[in-house]
Structure formats: C-alpha cells, structure tokens
CSV table of C-alpha atoms in Angstrom, one decimal:
chain,number,residue,atom,x,y,z
M,1,UNK,CA,5.9,-14.8,-8.7
M,2,UNK,CA,3.2,-14.0,-6.6
M,3,UNK,CA,0.5,-11.4,-8.5
M,4,UNK,CA,-2.5,-9.5,-7.3
M,5,UNK,CA,-4.9,-8.6,-9.9
M,6,UNK,CA,-7.7,-6.2,-9.3
M,7,UNK,CA,-10.2,-5.2,-12.2
M,8,UNK,CA,-8.3,-2.3,-13.7
M,9,UNK,CA,-11.6,-0.9,-15.2
M,10,UNK,CA,-13.9,1.8,-13.1
M,11,UNK,CA,-16.8,0.7,-11.5
M,12,UNK,CA,-19.6,2.8,-11.8
M,13,UNK,CA,-23.1,2.4,-9.5
M,14,UNK,CA,-25.8,4.3,-8.1
M,15,UNK,CA,-26.1,5.8,-4.7
M,16,UNK,CA,-27.7,3.3,-2.3
M,17,UNK,CA,-26.5,0.0,-4.3
M,18,UNK,CA,-23.8,-2.6,-3.0
M,19,UNK,CA,-20.7,-2.3,-4.7
M,20,UNK,CA,-18.2,-5.4,-5.0
M,21,UNK,CA,-14.7,-5.1,-5.6
M,22,UNK,CA,-12.8,-8.2,-6.7
M,23,UNK,CA,-9.2,-9.3,-5.8
M,24,UNK,CA,-7.6,-12.3,-7.3
M,25,UNK,CA,-4.0,-13.6,-6.4
M,26,UNK,CA,-2.3,-16.7,-7.7
M,27,UNK,CA,0.7,-19.0,-6.9
M,28,UNK,CA,0.7,-18.7,-2.7
M,29,UNK,CA,-2.4,-18.4,-0.7
M,30,UNK,CA,-1.6,-15.2,1.6
M,31,UNK,CA,-2.0,-15.7,5.2
M,32,UNK,CA,-3.3,-12.1,5.2
M,33,UNK,CA,-5.4,-9.8,2.9
M,34,UNK,CA,-5.7,-6.4,3.6
M,35,UNK,CA,-8.2,-3.6,1.8
M,36,UNK,CA,-7.3,0.2,1.7
M,37,UNK,CA,-8.9,3.2,0.3
M,38,UNK,CA,-6.7,6.1,-1.7
M,39,UNK,CA,-8.1,9.2,-2.6
M,40,UNK,CA,-6.2,11.4,-5.2
M,41,UNK,CA,-2.8,12.5,-4.3
M,42,UNK,CA,-3.0,11.0,-0.5
M,43,UNK,CA,-1.7,7.8,1.0
M,44,UNK,CA,-3.5,4.9,1.2
M,45,UNK,CA,-5.9,4.3,4.1
M,46,UNK,CA,-6.4,0.7,5.9
M,47,UNK,CA,-10.0,-0.4,6.3
M,48,UNK,CA,-10.0,-4.2,7.0
M,49,UNK,CA,-7.8,-6.8,7.3
M,50,UNK,CA,-9.0,-10.9,6.8
M,51,UNK,CA,-7.0,-13.8,8.0
M,52,UNK,CA,-6.5,-17.0,5.8
M,53,UNK,CA,-8.8,-18.9,8.1
M,54,UNK,CA,-11.5,-16.2,8.4
M,55,UNK,CA,-14.4,-16.5,5.4
M,56,UNK,CA,-16.0,-13.2,5.9
M,57,UNK,CA,-15.1,-9.5,8.2
M,58,UNK,CA,-17.6,-7.0,8.6
M,59,UNK,CA,-17.2,-3.6,9.7
M,60,UNK,CA,-20.0,-0.9,9.6
M,61,UNK,CA,-21.1,-0.6,5.7
M,62,UNK,CA,-18.0,-2.6,4.4
M,63,UNK,CA,-17.4,-6.7,3.9
M,64,UNK,CA,-14.8,-8.4,3.3
M,65,UNK,CA,-14.8,-12.4,2.0
M,66,UNK,CA,-11.6,-14.7,1.3
M,67,UNK,CA,-12.1,-17.8,-0.7
M,68,UNK,CA,-9.2,-19.7,-0.6
M,69,UNK,CA,-10.3,-22.2,-2.8
M,70,UNK,CA,-11.2,-19.6,-5.5
M,71,UNK,CA,-7.9,-17.6,-4.5
M,72,UNK,CA,-10.0,-14.4,-4.4
M,73,UNK,CA,-11.1,-11.9,-1.8
M,74,UNK,CA,-14.3,-9.7,-2.7
M,75,UNK,CA,-14.8,-6.2,-1.0
M,76,UNK,CA,-18.5,-5.2,-0.5
M,77,UNK,CA,-19.7,-1.8,0.3
M,78,UNK,CA,-23.3,-1.7,1.1
M,79,UNK,CA,-26.0,1.6,1.0
M,80,UNK,CA,-22.8,3.2,-1.2
M,81,UNK,CA,-22.5,7.0,-1.1
M,82,UNK,CA,-20.7,9.6,-3.1
M,83,UNK,CA,-18.4,10.4,-0.5
M,84,UNK,CA,-17.5,6.4,-1.0
M,85,UNK,CA,-15.7,7.7,-4.5
M,86,UNK,CA,-12.0,6.7,-4.5
M,87,UNK,CA,-9.7,3.7,-5.6
M,88,UNK,CA,-9.6,0.6,-3.4
M,89,UNK,CA,-6.3,-1.5,-3.2
M,90,UNK,CA,-6.2,-5.0,-2.0
M,91,UNK,CA,-2.9,-6.1,-0.3
M,92,UNK,CA,-1.7,-9.5,0.5
M,93,UNK,CA,1.4,-10.7,2.8
M,94,UNK,CA,2.4,-13.7,4.5
M,95,UNK,CA,2.7,-15.9,1.5
M,96,UNK,CA,5.4,-18.2,0.7
M,97,UNK,CA,7.7,-17.3,3.6
M,98,UNK,CA,7.6,-13.2,2.4
M,99,UNK,CA,6.2,-12.1,5.7
M,100,UNK,CA,8.0,-8.9,5.3
M,101,UNK,CA,6.3,-7.6,2.3
M,102,UNK,CA,2.9,-6.1,2.0
M,103,UNK,CA,2.2,-6.8,-1.8
M,104,UNK,CA,-0.5,-4.4,-3.8
M,105,UNK,CA,-2.8,-4.8,-6.3
M,106,UNK,CA,-3.2,-1.7,-8.8
M,107,UNK,CA,-6.3,-0.7,-7.4
M,108,UNK,CA,-10.2,-0.5,-8.5
M,109,UNK,CA,-11.6,3.1,-9.0
M,110,UNK,CA,-15.1,3.2,-7.6
M,111,UNK,CA,-17.3,6.2,-8.7
M,112,UNK,CA,-20.8,6.4,-6.7
M,113,UNK,CA,-23.3,8.6,-8.9
M,114,UNK,CA,-25.6,10.4,-6.7
K,1,UNK,CA,-3.5,12.7,10.0
K,2,UNK,CA,-1.9,9.3,9.9
K,3,UNK,CA,0.8,10.5,12.4
K,4,UNK,CA,3.7,9.6,9.6
K,5,UNK,CA,5.4,12.8,8.0
K,6,UNK,CA,7.0,13.1,4.7
K,7,UNK,CA,9.5,15.8,3.4
K,8,UNK,CA,9.5,17.7,1.5
K,9,UNK,CA,5.6,17.1,-0.3
K,10,UNK,CA,7.1,18.2,-3.7
K,11,UNK,CA,10.6,17.7,-5.6
K,12,UNK,CA,11.6,18.9,-8.5
K,13,UNK,CA,14.9,18.3,-10.1
K,14,UNK,CA,17.1,17.1,-13.1
K,15,UNK,CA,18.2,13.9,-14.6
K,16,UNK,CA,21.2,12.5,-13.1
K,17,UNK,CA,21.0,14.3,-10.0
K,18,UNK,CA,20.7,12.6,-6.3
K,19,UNK,CA,17.8,13.4,-3.9
K,20,UNK,CA,16.9,12.1,-0.5
K,21,UNK,CA,13.4,11.6,0.8
K,22,UNK,CA,12.8,11.5,4.7
K,23,UNK,CA,10.0,9.9,6.7
K,24,UNK,CA,9.3,10.1,10.4
K,25,UNK,CA,7.0,7.0,11.5
K,26,UNK,CA,4.0,7.3,13.6
K,27,UNK,CA,5.1,7.7,17.3
K,28,UNK,CA,6.1,4.0,18.8
K,29,UNK,CA,5.8,2.7,15.4
K,30,UNK,CA,9.3,0.2,14.7
K,31,UNK,CA,8.5,-0.5,11.1
K,32,UNK,CA,9.2,1.9,8.4
K,33,UNK,CA,8.0,0.8,4.4
K,34,UNK,CA,8.7,2.5,1.2
K,35,UNK,CA,6.6,2.5,-1.8
K,36,UNK,CA,6.7,3.9,-5.1
K,37,UNK,CA,3.7,4.8,-7.2
K,38,UNK,CA,3.5,5.8,-10.7
K,39,UNK,CA,0.5,5.8,-13.0
K,40,UNK,CA,1.2,2.8,-14.7
K,41,UNK,CA,2.9,0.6,-12.3
K,42,UNK,CA,0.6,1.3,-9.1
K,43,UNK,CA,1.9,0.9,-5.5
K,44,UNK,CA,5.3,-0.8,-5.8
K,45,UNK,CA,7.1,-2.1,-2.8
K,46,UNK,CA,10.6,-1.0,-2.1
K,47,UNK,CA,11.9,-1.9,0.9
K,48,UNK,CA,11.3,-2.4,4.6
K,49,UNK,CA,12.8,-1.6,8.0
K,50,UNK,CA,12.5,-2.9,11.5
K,51,UNK,CA,14.1,-1.2,14.1
K,52,UNK,CA,16.9,0.2,11.8
K,53,UNK,CA,17.4,-3.4,10.6
K,54,UNK,CA,16.5,-4.1,6.8
K,55,UNK,CA,13.6,-7.0,6.7
K,56,UNK,CA,12.7,-7.1,3.0
K,57,UNK,CA,13.5,-5.8,-0.4
K,58,UNK,CA,11.0,-5.2,-3.4
K,59,UNK,CA,11.7,-4.1,-6.9
K,60,UNK,CA,14.5,-1.4,-5.6
K,61,UNK,CA,16.9,-0.2,-8.1
K,62,UNK,CA,20.3,-0.4,-7.2
K,63,UNK,CA,20.4,3.3,-7.7
K,64,UNK,CA,18.3,3.5,-4.6
K,65,UNK,CA,19.2,3.0,-1.1
K,66,UNK,CA,17.2,3.6,2.1
K,67,UNK,CA,18.1,3.4,5.9
K,68,UNK,CA,16.3,3.6,8.8
K,69,UNK,CA,18.5,5.8,12.1
K,70,UNK,CA,18.5,5.2,15.6
K,71,UNK,CA,15.8,7.6,16.4
K,72,UNK,CA,13.5,5.7,13.9
K,73,UNK,CA,13.2,8.0,11.2
K,74,UNK,CA,14.1,6.5,7.5
K,75,UNK,CA,15.2,8.1,4.4
K,76,UNK,CA,15.3,6.8,1.1
K,77,UNK,CA,18.0,8.3,-1.5
K,78,UNK,CA,17.6,8.4,-5.0
K,79,UNK,CA,20.7,8.9,-7.5
K,80,UNK,CA,21.4,9.4,-10.9
K,81,UNK,CA,17.9,10.4,-11.7
K,82,UNK,CA,16.1,9.2,-15.0
K,83,UNK,CA,13.1,10.5,-16.1
K,84,UNK,CA,11.1,7.1,-15.6
K,85,UNK,CA,12.1,8.1,-11.5
K,86,UNK,CA,9.2,10.8,-11.5
K,87,UNK,CA,6.5,9.0,-9.2
K,88,UNK,CA,4.8,9.6,-5.9
K,89,UNK,CA,7.0,8.3,-3.0
K,90,UNK,CA,5.2,6.9,0.0
K,91,UNK,CA,6.4,6.0,3.4
K,92,UNK,CA,4.7,3.9,5.8
K,93,UNK,CA,4.9,2.5,9.3
K,94,UNK,CA,3.7,-0.1,11.7
K,95,UNK,CA,4.3,-1.3,15.1
K,96,UNK,CA,6.3,-4.1,14.8
K,97,UNK,CA,6.0,-4.9,11.1
K,98,UNK,CA,4.2,-8.3,11.4
K,99,UNK,CA,2.2,-9.2,8.8
K,100,UNK,CA,-1.1,-9.3,10.6
K,101,UNK,CA,-0.5,-5.4,11.3
K,102,UNK,CA,-2.1,-2.4,9.1
K,103,UNK,CA,0.0,0.3,7.5
K,104,UNK,CA,-0.4,3.9,8.2
K,105,UNK,CA,0.7,6.1,5.3
K,106,UNK,CA,2.3,9.3,5.0
K,107,UNK,CA,1.1,11.9,2.3
K,108,UNK,CA,3.7,11.2,-0.2
K,109,UNK,CA,6.6,13.0,-1.8
K,110,UNK,CA,5.8,13.9,-5.5
K,111,UNK,CA,9.1,13.6,-7.4
K,112,UNK,CA,9.3,15.2,-10.8
K,113,UNK,CA,12.4,14.3,-12.8
K,114,UNK,CA,13.2,17.0,-15.8
C-alpha cells in the first residue's frame, strides 16, 4: 500500500538558518503533494501545493521541491524564526486513482532556537 | 479562523457509549473530510463526502459512520466506544474535493473515552 514517510525525529536549528524537511513516498507517484503546518492542539494549516510535473514551488520564505525519480519532496524554510516552530505535515493525493483521499505523513517537529 | 466549525470541542464519555461529532464546512465548500489524530498514529484519513455522497473511505472502523446532510454539514458517529478511540477528530473542507485543492481544517473535537 502507499506510504508516506517523514523524519519522526525532531529537527532543531538555530534562528536564521535554513530548515529542510523531507517527505518520501513509496509505490505510486502522487499527482499532488501538499505541505501543512500544525501547532499543538490546532488543526493543520495549508502552506504549499506542488504538482507532479513541477520541480519547485516558492512562497515567501518557503520552498518545496518534488523529485519523482527519488520519490521525495523537500520543504525548506529560509531565515527561520522561532515562530516557525511547529509540526510540518506532508500529504499526497492523486496516486493510483485515489483522487479523493488526501493522505498525510506523521509529520516532523521543527524547533527553531533563538 | 479557517471557517470550518466543529462541535463539541471536548467530549468525555465511557466505553461502550455512542457519540456524534458535528462539522460545518466553510461557506461554499461542498466537500467534507474526516480525520482521526492520535499520538502514535498521526493524522489518519477516515472518509470523504462531496455534496452528500461518499467519495472515498480510509481506515474507518465499522463502528464508525458518517453522513453529509443537504445543508452540507456533516456528522461522524462513533459507537461501542473503546479506550483506543480516544483521539483528536478533525473535519476539513474544500470547494469541490478535487485533488489539487487545499483543505481547510477545523479546530477539532478532543474525544476522551474513559
């Protein structure tokens, strides 16, 4: 079955550095990958969407890449700030005909130290 | 505020009981999704409705059922509750449910089964 894997270990970085989070998937290549931010006790909030035929997408300090050969998406936050500390979730849809399911990875906790 | 309303925010009940969680999607959104989030499982897709019709099912137990009403609000019914059903239940909505759409999440219902 389709799986999405994110690094379960927390990522600790210093303020001002670039944070890079990884999302790997198995089997089918999804048509779309989405990234969400989740704060404790709150619902996820959409950040970026990238299509299968796009290599890169940017929004302000955020950048997402999608490599179908490696079956991987990377999520970058440049000039990170303590306010960026949260759990970041990767989600995929449109794989193997499953167009009506958005499946999430377990998320990576990012902690930005001042 | 995402515009998605979930009630109640907290629910405490006993094993064997039945509860109903309610979700009102954003104005104009026709699709509703339900997710379960527990500490060890991450965000698990349960079910997706579009304009009153079921579109996709995930790992939803037979003890759980859902529906979307003509006014587009949705309810998730959980019966014969077990301790393991304790989790945060999220509802999300999108305009049409197409795979290239972002989801807007509610703030969740925290269910505690004692």
